[in-house]
PDB file of C-alpha atoms and ligand atoms in Angstrom:
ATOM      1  CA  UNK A   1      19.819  18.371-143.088  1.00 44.00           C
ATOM      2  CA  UNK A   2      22.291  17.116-145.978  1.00 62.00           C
ATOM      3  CA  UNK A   3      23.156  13.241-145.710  1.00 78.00           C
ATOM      4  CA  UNK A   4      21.488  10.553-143.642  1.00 83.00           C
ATOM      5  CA  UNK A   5      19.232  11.756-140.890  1.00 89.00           C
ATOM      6  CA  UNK A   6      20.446  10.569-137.388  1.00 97.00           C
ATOM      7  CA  UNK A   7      17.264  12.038-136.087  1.00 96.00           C
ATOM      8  CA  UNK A   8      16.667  10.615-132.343  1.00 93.00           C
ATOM      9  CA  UNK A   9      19.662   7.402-133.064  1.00 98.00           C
ATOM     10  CA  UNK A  10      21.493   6.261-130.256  1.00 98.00           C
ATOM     11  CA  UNK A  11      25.571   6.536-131.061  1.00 98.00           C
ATOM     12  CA  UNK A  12      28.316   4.885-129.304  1.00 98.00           C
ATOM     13  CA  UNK A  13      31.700   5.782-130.551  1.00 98.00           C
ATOM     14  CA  UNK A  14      34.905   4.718-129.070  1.00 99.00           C
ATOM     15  CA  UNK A  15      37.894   6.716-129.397  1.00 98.00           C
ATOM     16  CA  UNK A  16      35.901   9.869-129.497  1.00 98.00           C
ATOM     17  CA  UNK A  17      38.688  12.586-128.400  1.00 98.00           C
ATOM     18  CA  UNK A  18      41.172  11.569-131.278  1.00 98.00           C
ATOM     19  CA  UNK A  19      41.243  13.152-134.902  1.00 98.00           C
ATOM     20  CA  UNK A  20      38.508  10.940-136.920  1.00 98.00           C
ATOM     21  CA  UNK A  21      36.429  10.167-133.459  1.00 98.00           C
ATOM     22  CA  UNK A  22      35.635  14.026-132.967  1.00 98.00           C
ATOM     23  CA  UNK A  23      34.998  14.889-137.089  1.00 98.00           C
ATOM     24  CA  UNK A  24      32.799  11.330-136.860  1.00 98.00           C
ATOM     25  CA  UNK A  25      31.098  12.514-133.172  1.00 98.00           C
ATOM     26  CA  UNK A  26      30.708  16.535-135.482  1.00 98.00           C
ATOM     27  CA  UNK A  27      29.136  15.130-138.122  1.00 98.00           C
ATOM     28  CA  UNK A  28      26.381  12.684-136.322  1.00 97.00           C
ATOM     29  CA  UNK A  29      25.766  15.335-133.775  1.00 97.00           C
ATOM     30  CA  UNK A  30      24.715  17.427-136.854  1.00 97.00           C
ATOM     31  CA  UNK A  31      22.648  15.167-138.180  1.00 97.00           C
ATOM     32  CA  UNK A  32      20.370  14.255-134.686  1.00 97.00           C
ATOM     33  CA  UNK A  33      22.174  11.878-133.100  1.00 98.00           C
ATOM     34  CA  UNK A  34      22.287  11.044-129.296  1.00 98.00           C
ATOM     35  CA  UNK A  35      25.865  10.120-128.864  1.00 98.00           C
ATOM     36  CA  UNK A  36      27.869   8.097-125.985  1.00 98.00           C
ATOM     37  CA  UNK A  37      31.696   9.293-126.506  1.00 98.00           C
ATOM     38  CA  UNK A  38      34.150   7.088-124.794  1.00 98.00           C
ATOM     39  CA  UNK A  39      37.856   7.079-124.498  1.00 98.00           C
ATOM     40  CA  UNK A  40      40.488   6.377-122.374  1.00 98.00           C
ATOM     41  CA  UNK A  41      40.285   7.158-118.407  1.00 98.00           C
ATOM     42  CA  UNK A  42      42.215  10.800-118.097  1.00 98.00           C
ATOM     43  CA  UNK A  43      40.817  12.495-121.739  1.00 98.00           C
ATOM     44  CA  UNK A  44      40.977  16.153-121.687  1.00 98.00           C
ATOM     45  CA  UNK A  45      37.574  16.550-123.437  1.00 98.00           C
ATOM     46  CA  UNK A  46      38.162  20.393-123.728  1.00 97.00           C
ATOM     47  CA  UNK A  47      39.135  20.240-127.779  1.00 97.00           C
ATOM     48  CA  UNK A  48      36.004  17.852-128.106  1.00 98.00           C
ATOM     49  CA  UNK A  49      33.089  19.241-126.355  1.00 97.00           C
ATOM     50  CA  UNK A  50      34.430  22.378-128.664  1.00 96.00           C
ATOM     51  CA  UNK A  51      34.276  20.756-132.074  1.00 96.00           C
ATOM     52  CA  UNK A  52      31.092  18.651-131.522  1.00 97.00           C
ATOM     53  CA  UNK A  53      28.908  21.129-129.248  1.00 95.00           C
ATOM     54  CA  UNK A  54      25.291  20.222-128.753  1.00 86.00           C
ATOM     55  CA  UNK A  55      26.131  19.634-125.174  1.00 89.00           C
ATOM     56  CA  UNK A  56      22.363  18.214-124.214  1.00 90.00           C
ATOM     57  CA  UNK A  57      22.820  15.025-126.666  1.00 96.00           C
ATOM     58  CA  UNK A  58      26.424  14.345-125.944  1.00 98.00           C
ATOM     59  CA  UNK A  59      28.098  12.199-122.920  1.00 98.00           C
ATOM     60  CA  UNK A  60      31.756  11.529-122.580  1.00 98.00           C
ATOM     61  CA  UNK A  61      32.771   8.884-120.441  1.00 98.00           C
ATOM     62  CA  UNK A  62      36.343   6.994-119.341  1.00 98.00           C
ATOM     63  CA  UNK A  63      36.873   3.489-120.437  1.00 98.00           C
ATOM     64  CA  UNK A  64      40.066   1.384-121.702  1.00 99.00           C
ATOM     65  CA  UNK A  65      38.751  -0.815-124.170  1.00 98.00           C
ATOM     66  CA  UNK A  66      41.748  -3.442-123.309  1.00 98.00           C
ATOM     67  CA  UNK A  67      39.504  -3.985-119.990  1.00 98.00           C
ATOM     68  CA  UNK A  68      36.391  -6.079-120.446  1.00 98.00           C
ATOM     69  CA  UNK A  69      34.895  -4.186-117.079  1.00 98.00           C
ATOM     70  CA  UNK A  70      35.301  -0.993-118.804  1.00 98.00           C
ATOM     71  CA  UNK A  71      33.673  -2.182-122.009  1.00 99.00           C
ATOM     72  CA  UNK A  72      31.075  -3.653-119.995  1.00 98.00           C
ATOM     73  CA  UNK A  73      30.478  -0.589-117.934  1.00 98.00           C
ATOM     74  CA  UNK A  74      30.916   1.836-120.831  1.00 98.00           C
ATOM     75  CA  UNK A  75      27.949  -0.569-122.943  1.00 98.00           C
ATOM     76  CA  UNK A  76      26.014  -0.202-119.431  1.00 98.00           C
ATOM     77  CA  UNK A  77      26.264   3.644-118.828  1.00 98.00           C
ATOM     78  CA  UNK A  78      25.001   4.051-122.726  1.00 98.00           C
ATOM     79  CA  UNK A  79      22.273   1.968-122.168  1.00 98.00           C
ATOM     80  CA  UNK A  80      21.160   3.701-118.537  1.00 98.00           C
ATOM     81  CA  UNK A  81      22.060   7.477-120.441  1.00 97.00           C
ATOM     82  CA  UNK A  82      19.776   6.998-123.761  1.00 98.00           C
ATOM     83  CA  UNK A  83      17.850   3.778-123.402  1.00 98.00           C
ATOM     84  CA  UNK A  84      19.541   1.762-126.450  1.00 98.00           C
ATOM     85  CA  UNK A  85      22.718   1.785-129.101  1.00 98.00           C
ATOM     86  CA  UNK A  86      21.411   2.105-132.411  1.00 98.00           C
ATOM     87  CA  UNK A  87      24.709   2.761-134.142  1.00 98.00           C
ATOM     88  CA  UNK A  88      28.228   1.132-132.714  1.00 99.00           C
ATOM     89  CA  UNK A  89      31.529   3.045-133.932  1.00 98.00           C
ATOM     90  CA  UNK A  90      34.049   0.644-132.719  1.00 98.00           C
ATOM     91  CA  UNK A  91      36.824   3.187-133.525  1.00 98.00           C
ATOM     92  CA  UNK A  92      39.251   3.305-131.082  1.00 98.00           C
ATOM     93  CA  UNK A  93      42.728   1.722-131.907  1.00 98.00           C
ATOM     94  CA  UNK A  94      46.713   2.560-131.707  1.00 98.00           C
ATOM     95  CA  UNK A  95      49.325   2.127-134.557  1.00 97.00           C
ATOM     96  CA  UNK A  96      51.711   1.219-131.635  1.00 97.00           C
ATOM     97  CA  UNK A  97      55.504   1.359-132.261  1.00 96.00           C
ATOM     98  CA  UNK A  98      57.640   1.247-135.867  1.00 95.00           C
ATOM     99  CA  UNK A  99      59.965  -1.801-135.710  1.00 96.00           C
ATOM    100  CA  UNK A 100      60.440  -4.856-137.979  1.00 97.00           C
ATOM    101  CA  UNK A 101      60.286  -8.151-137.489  1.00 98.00           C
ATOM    102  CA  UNK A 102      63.472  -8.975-136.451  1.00 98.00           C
ATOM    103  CA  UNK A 103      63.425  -6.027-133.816  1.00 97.00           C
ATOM    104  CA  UNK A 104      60.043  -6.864-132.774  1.00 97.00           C
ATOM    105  CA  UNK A 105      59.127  -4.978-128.998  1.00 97.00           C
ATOM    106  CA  UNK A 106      56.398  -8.562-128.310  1.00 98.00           C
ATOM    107  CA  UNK A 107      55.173  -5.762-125.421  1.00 98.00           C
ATOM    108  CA  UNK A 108      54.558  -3.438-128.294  1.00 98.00           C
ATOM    109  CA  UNK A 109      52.636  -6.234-130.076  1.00 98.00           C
ATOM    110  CA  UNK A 110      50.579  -7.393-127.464  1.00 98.00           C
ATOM    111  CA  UNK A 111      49.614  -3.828-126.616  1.00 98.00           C
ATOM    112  CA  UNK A 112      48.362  -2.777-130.417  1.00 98.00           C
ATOM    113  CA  UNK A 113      46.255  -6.261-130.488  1.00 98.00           C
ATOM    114  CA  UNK A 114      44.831  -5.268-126.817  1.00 99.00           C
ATOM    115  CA  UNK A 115      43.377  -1.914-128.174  1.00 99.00           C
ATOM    116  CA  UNK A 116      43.137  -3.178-131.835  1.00 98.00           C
ATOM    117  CA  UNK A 117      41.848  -6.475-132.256  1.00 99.00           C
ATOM    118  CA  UNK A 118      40.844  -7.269-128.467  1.00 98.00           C
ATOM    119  CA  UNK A 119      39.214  -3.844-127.329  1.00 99.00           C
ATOM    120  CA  UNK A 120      37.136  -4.149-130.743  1.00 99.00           C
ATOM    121  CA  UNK A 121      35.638  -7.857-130.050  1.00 99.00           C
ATOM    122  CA  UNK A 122      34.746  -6.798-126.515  1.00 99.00           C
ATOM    123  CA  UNK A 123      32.845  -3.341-127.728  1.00 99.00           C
ATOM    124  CA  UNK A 124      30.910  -6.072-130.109  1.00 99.00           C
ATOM    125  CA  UNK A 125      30.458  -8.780-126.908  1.00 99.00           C
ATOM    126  CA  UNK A 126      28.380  -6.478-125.239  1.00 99.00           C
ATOM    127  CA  UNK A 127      27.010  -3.998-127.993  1.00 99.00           C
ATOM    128  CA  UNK A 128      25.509  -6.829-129.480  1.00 99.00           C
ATOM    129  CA  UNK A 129      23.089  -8.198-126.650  1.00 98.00           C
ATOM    130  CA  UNK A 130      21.662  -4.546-126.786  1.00 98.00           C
ATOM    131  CA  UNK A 131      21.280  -4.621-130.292  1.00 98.00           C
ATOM    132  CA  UNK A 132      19.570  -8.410-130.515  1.00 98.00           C
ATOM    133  CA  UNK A 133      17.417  -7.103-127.370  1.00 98.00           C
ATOM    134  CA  UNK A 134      16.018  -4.555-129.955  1.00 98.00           C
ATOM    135  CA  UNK A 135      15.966  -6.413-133.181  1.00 98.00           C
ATOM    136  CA  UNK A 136      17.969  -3.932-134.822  1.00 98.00           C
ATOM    137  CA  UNK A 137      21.210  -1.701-134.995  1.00 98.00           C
ATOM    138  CA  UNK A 138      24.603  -1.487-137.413  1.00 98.00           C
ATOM    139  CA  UNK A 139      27.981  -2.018-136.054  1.00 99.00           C
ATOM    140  CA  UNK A 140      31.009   0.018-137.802  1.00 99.00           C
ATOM    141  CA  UNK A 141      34.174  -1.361-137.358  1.00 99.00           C
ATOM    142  CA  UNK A 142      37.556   0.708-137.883  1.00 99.00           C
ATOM    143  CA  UNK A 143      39.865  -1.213-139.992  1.00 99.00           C
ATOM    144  CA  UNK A 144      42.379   0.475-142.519  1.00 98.00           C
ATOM    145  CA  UNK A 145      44.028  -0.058-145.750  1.00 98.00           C
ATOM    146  CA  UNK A 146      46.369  -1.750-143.242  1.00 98.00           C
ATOM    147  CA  UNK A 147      43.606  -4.474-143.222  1.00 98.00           C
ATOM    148  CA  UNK A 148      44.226  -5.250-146.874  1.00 98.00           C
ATOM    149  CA  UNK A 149      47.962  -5.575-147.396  1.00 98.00           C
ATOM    150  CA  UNK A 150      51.196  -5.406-145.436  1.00 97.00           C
ATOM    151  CA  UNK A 151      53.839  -2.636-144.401  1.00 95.00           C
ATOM    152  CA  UNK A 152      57.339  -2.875-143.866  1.00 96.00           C
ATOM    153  CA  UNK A 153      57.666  -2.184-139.681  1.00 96.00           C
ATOM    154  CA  UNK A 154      53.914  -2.144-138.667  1.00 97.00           C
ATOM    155  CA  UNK A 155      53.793  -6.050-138.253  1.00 98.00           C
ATOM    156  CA  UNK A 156      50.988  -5.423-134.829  1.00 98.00           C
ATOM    157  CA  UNK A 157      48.899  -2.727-136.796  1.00 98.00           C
ATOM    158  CA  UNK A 158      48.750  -4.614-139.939  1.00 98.00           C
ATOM    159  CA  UNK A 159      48.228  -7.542-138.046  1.00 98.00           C
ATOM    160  CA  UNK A 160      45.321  -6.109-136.210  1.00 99.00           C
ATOM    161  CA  UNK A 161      43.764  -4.200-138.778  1.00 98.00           C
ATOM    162  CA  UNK A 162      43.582  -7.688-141.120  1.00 99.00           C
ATOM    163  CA  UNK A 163      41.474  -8.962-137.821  1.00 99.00           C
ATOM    164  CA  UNK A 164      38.863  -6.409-137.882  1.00 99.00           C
ATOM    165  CA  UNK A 165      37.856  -7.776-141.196  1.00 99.00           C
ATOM    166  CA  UNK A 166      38.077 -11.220-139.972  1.00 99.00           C
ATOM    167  CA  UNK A 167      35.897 -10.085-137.041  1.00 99.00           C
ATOM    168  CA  UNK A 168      33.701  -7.930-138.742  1.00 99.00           C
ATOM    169  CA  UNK A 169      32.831 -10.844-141.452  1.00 98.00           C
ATOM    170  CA  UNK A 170      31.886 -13.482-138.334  1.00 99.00           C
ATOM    171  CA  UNK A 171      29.807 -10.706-136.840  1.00 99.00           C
ATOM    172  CA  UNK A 172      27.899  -9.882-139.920  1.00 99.00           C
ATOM    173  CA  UNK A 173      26.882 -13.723-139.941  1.00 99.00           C
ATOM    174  CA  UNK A 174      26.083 -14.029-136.388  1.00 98.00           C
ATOM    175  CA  UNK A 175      24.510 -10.610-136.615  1.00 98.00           C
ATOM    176  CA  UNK A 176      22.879 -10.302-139.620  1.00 98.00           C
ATOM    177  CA  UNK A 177      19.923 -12.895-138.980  1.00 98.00           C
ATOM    178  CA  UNK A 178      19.071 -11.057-135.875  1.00 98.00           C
ATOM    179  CA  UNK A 179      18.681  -7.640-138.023  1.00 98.00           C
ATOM    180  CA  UNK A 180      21.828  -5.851-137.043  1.00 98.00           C
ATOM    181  CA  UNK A 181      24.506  -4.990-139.397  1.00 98.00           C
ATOM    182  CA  UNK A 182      28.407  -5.049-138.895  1.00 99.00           C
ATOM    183  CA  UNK A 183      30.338  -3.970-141.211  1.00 99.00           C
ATOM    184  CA  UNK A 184      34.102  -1.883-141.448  1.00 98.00           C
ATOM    185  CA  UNK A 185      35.925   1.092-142.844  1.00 98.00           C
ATOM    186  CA  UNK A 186      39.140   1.217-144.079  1.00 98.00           C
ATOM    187  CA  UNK A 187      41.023   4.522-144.312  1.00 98.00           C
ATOM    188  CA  UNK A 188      43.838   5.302-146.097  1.00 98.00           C
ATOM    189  CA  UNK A 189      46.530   7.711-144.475  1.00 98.00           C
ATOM    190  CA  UNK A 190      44.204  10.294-142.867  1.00 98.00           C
ATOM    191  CA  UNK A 191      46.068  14.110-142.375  1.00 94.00           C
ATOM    192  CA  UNK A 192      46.267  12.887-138.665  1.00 92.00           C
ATOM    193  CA  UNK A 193      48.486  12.257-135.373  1.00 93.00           C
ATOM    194  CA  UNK A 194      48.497   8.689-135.997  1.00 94.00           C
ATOM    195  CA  UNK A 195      49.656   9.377-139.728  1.00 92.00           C
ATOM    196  CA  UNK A 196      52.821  11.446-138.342  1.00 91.00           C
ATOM    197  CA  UNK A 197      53.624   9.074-135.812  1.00 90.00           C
ATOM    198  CA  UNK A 198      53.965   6.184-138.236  1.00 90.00           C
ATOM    199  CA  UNK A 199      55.794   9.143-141.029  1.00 91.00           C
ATOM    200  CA  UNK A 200      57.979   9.647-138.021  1.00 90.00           C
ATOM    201  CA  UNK A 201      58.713   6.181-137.588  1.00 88.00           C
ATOM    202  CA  UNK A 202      59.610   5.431-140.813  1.00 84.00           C
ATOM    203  CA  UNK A 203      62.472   8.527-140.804  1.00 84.00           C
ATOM    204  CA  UNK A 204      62.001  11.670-142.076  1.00 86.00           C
ATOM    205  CA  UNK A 205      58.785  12.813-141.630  1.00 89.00           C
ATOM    206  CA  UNK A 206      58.312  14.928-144.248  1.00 91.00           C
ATOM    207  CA  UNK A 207      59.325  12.882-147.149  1.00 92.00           C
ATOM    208  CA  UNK A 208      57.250  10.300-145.571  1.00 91.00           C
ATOM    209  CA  UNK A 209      54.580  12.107-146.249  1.00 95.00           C
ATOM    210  CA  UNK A 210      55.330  12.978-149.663  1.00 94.00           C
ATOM    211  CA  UNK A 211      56.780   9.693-150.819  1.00 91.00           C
ATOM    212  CA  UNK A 212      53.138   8.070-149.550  1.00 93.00           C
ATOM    213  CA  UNK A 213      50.653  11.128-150.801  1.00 96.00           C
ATOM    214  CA  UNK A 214      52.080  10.755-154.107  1.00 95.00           C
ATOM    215  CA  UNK A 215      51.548   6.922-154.468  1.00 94.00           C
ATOM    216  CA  UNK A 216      47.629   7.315-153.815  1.00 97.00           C
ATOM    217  CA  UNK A 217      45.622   8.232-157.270  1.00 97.00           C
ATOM    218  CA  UNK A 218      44.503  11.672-155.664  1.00 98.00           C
ATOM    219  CA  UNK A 219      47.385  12.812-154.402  1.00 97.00           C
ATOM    220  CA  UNK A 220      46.635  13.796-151.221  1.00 98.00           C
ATOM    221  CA  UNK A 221      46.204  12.252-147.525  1.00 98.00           C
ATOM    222  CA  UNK A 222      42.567  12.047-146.664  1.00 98.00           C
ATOM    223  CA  UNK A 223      40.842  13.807-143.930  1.00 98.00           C
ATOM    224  CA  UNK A 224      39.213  13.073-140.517  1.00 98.00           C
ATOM    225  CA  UNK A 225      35.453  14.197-142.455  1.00 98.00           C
ATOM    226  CA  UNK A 226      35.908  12.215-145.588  1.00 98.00           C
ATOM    227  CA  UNK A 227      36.193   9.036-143.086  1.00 98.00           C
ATOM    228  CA  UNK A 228      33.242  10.405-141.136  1.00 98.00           C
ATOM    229  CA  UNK A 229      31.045  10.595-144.435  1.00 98.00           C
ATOM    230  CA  UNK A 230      31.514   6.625-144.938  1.00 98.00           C
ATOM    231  CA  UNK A 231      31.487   5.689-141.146  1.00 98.00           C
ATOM    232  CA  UNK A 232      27.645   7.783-141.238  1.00 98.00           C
ATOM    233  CA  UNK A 233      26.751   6.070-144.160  1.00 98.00           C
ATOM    234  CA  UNK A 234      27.355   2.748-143.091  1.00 98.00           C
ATOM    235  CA  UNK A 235      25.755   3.282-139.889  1.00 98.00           C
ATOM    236  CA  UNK A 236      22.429   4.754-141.402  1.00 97.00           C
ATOM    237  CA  UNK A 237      19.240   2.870-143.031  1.00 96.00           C
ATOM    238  CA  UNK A 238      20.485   3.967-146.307  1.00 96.00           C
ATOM    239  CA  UNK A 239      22.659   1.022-146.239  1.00 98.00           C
ATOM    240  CA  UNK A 240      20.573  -1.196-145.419  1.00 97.00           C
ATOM    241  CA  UNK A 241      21.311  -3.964-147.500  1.00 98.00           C
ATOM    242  CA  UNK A 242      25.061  -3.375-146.598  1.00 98.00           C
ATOM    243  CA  UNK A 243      26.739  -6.119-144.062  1.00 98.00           C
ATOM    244  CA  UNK A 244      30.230  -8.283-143.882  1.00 98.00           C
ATOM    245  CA  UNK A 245      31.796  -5.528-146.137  1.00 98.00           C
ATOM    246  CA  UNK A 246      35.146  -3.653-146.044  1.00 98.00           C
ATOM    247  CA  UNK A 247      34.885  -0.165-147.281  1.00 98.00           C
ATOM    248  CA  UNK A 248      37.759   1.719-148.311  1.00 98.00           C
ATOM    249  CA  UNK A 249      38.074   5.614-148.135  1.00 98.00           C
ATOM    250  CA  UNK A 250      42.174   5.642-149.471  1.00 98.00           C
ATOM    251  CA  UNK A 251      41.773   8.406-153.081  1.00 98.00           C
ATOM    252  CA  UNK A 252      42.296   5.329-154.487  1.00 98.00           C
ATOM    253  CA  UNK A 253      45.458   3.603-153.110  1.00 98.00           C
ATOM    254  CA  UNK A 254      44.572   0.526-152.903  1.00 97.00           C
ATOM    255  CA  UNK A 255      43.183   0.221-156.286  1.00 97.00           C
ATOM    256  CA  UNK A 256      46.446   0.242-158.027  1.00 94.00           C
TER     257      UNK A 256
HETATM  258  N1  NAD B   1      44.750   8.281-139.007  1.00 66.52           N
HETATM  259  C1  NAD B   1      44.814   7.457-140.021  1.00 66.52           C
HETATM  260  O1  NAD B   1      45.506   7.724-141.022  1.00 66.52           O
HETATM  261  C2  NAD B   1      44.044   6.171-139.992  1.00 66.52           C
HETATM  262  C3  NAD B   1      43.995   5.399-141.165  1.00 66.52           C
HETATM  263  C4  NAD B   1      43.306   4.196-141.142  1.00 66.52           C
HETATM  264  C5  NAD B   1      42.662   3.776-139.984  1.00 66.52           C
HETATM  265  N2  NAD B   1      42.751   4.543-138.870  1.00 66.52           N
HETATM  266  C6  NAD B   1      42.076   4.045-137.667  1.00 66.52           C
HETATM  267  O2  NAD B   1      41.085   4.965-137.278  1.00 66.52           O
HETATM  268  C7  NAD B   1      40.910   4.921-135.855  1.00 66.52           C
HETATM  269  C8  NAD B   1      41.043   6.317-135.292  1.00 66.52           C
HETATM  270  O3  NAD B   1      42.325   6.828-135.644  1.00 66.52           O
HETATM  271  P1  NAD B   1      42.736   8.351-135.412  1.00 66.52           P
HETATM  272  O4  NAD B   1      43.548   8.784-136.556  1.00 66.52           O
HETATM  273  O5  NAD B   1      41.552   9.147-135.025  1.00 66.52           O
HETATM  274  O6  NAD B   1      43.730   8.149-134.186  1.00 66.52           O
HETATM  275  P2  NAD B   1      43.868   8.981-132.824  1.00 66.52           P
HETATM  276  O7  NAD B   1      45.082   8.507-132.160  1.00 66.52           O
HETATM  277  O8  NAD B   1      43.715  10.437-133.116  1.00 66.52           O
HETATM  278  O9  NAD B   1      42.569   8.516-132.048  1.00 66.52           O
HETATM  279  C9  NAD B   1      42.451   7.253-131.445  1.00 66.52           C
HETATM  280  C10 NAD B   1      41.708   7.437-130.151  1.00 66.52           C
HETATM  281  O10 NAD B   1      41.583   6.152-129.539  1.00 66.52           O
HETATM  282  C11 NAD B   1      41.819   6.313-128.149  1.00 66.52           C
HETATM  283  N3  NAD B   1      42.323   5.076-127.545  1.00 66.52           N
HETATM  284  C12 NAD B   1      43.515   4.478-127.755  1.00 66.52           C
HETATM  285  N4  NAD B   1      43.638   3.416-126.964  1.00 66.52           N
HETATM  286  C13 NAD B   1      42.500   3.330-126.234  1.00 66.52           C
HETATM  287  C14 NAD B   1      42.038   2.458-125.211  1.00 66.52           C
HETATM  288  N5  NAD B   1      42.795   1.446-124.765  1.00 66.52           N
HETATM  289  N6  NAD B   1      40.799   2.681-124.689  1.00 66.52           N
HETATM  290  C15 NAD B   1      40.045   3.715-125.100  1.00 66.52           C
HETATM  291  N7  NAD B   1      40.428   4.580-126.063  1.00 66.52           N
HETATM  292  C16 NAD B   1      41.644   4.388-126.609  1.00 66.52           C
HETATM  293  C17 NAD B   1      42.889   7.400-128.065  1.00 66.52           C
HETATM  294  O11 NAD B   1      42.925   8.002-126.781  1.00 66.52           O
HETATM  295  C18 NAD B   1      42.461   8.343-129.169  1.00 66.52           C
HETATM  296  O12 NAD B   1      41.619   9.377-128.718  1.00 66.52           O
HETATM  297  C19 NAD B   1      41.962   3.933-135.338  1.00 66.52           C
HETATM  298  O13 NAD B   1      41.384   2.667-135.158  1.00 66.52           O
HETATM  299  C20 NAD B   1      42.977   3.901-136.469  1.00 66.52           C
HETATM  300  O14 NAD B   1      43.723   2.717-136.477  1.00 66.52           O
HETATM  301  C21 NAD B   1      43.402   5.735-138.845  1.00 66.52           C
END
């Protein structure tokens, strides 16, 4: 099989039903992977049970990763299903609502930190122990390029996606002399839901779209796959030596 084997690893990915959950959940499922799919309590799985298939190495379950009782029974049911977590995708996350500063919904930012910023350092609280208990295991946090600069009405997301670097760098160093990596990715705009919903916010939708594709170097929105690829590779032995990093997958956005 192309890319890095996942032969016999134990996956937990949160926010497995939306658009870069399922192509991530596709792709490791390819490659051999066990994986624990969570999301939020009422997913239709239908659309990802399709996409992903081998049914005999797959479990969904229900948690809201705002709840530390979820997160600690989600970590729990994992464990009980396929013995270990080798590989944490701490994925799940909302772009909540478009409004400046000055308009600021404080419900609407306390709500994108919940999912964002809390519902990520809970996945690690109890991932972890699992992870030390074996001596081993990578941790891949979703950030964005929202993590590396700032956007006119997404004050929360921005705000929350600059604290999964902050929490993926204290990981790493609490992590790393135990033998488990932690490190994040950082998408660009994805051709996605989320991506729409934030076009959508911003006015027209459409010219959104265009105004933003043609500011990145290739032209073009990224897909759900091309975040996949890097979320696989940092998870994998063949980046081993890789911890505390950011990792952007933008067509080159943020290097201008
Ligand atoms: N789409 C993009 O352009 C883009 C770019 C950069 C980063 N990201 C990040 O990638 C991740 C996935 O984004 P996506 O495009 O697949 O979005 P999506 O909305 O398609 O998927 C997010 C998933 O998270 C789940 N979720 C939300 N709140 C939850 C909660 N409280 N508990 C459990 N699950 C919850 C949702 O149900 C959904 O299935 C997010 O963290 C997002 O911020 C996305």
């Amino acid at each position: 099989m192309a890319g890095q084997s996942y032969d016999g690893k134990v996956v937990v990915l949160t926010g497995a039903n939306g658009a870069i959950g399922m192509a991530a959940a596709k792709l490791m499922a390819e490659r051999g992977a066990q994986i624990f799919a969570v999301d939020m309590p009422g997913t239709d799985w239908a659309a990802f049970r399709d996409a992903v298939g081998h049914e005999n190495k797959v479990a969904t379950t229900e948690a809201d990763v705002t709840r530390e009782a979820d997160v600690k029974a989600y970590v729990d049911a994992a464990v009980d299903r396929f013995g270990t977590i080798d590989v944490f995708f701490n994925n799940a996350g909302i772009e909540g609502k478009y409004q400046t500063i000055d308009e600021l919904d404080i419900e609407n930012l306390e709500k994108v930190l919940a999912v964002n910023v809390k519902g990520v350092a809970m996945g690690m609280k109890y991932v972890l122990p699992v992870m030390y208990k074996a001596g081993s295991g990578a941790i891949v946090n979703m950030s964005s390029v929202a993590g590396l600069g700032g956007s006119p009405g997404l004050l929360p997301y921005i705000t929350s996606k600059h604290a999964v670097i902050g929490m993926t760098r204290t990981a790493a160093l609490e992590a790393g002399p135990k033998g488990i990596r932690v490190n994040c990715v950082n998408p660009g705009p994805i051709e996605s839901r989320m991506m729409d919903s934030i076009n959508t916010g911003q006015g027209d939708k459409t010219s959104a779209h265009e105004a933003t594709a043609s500011s990145i170097a290739m032209g073009r929105y990224g897909t759900p796959e091309e975040v996949a690829g890097i979320m696989a590779f940092l998870g994998s032995d063949d980046a081993g030596y890789c911890n505390g990093g950011f990792y952007t997958v933008d067509g080159g956005l943020t290097a201008a």
